[in-house]
PDB file of C-alpha atoms in Angstrom:
ATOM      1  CA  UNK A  56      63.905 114.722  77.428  1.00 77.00           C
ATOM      2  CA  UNK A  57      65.181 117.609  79.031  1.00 86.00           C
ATOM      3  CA  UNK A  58      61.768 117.226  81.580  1.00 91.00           C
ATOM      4  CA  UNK A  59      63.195 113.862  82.401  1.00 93.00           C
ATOM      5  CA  UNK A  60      66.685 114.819  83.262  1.00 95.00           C
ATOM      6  CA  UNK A  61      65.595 117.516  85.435  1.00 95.00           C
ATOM      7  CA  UNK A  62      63.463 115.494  87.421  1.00 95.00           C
ATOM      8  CA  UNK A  63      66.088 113.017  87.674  1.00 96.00           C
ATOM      9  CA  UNK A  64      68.467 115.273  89.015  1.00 96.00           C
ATOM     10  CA  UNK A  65      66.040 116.374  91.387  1.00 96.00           C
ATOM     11  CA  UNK A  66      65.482 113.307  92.615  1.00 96.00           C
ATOM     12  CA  UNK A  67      69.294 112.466  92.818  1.00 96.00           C
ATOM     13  CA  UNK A  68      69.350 115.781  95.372  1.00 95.00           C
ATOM     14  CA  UNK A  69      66.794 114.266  97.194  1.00 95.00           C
ATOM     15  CA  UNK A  70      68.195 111.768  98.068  1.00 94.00           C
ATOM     16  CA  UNK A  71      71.451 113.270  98.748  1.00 91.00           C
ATOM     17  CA  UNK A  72      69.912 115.191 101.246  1.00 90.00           C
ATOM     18  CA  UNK A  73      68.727 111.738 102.947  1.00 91.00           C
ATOM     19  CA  UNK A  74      72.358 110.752 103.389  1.00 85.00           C
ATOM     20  CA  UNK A  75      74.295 110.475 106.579  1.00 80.00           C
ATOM     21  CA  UNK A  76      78.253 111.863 105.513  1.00 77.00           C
ATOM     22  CA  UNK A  77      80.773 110.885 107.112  1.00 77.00           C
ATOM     23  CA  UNK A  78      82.233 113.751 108.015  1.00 74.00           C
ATOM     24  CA  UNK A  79      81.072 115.889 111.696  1.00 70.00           C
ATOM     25  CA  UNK A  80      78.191 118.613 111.105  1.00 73.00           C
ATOM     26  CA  UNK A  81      79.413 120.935 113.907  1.00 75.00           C
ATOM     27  CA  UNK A  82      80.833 124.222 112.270  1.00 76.00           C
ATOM     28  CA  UNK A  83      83.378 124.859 114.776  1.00 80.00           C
ATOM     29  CA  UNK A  84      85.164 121.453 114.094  1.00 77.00           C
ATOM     30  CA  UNK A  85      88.367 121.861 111.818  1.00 80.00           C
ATOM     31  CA  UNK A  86      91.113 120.107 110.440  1.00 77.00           C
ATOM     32  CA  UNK A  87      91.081 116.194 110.999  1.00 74.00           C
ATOM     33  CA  UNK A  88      88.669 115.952 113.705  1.00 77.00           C
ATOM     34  CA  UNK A  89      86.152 117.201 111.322  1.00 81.00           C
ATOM     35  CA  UNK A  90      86.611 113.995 109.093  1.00 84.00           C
ATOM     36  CA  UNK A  91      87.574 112.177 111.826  1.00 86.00           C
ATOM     37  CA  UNK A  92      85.227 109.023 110.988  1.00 84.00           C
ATOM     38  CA  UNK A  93      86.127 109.069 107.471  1.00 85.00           C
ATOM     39  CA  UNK A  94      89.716 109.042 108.210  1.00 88.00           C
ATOM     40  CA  UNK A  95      89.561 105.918 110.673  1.00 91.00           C
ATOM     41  CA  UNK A  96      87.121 104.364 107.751  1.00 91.00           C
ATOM     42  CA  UNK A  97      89.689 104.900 105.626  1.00 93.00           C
ATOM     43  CA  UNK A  98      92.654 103.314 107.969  1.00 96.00           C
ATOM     44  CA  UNK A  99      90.727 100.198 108.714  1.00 97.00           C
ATOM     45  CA  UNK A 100      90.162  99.807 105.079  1.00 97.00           C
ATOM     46  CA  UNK A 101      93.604 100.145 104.623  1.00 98.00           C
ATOM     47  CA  UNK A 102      94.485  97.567 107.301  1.00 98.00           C
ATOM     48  CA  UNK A 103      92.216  95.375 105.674  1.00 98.00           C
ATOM     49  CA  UNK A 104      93.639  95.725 102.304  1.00 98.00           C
ATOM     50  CA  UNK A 105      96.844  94.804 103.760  1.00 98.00           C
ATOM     51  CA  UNK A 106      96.159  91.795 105.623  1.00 98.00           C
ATOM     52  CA  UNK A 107      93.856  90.455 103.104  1.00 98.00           C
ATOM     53  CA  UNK A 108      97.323  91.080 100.284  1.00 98.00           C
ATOM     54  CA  UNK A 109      99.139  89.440 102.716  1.00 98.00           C
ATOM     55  CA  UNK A 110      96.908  85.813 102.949  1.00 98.00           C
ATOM     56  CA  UNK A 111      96.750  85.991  99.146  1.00 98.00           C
ATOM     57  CA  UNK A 112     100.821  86.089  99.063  1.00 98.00           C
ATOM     58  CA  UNK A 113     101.217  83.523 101.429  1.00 98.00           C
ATOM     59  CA  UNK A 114      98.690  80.996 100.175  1.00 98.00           C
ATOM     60  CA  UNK A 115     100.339  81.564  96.781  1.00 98.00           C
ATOM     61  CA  UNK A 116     103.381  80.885  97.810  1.00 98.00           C
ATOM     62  CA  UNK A 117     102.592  77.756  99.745  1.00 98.00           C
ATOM     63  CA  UNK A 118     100.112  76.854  96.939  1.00 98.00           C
ATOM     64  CA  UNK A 119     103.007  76.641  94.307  1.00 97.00           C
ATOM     65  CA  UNK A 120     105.438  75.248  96.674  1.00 96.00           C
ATOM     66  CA  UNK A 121     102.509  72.365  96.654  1.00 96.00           C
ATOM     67  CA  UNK A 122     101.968  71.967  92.837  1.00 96.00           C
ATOM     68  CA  UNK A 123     105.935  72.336  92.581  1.00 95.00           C
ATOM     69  CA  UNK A 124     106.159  69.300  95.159  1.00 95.00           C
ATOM     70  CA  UNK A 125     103.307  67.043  93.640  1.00 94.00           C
ATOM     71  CA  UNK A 126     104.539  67.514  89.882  1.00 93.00           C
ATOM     72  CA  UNK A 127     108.241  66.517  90.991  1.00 91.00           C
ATOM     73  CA  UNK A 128     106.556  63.492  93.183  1.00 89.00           C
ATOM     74  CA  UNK A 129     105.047  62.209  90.306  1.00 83.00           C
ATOM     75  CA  UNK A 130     108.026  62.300  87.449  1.00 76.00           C
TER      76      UNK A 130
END
């Protein structure tokens, strides 16, 4: 068991080691700029949340203000 684990582990460093981060490589960058793709990652996923909260809220709204209007139609 413990055989398996290790080699599993191993193999999770691997390919770790394969991955791109998002995050700059150079030593002598610092502060923001060093994460400066994840940060703008992280604002368009933001955005993107936002506008996507947005069309849900609306097409609620105008969804219920339908089913309010058909139900009162047909009483």
């Amino acid at each position: 068991m413990f055989n398996k684990t290790r080699n599993f582990l191993e193999e999770v460093k691997a390919e770790l080691r394969k991955a791109t981060w998002p995050w700059d490589s150079d030593p002598k960058a610092r502060g923001l700029k060093k994460y400066k793709e994840l940060v703008d990652s992280t604002v368009v996923v933001i955005i993107a949340i936002i506008l996507l909260a947005g069309f849900v809220a609306v097409s609620d709204l105008l969804l219920s203000e339908a089913l309010i209007f058909i139900t009162k139609a047909a009483s």
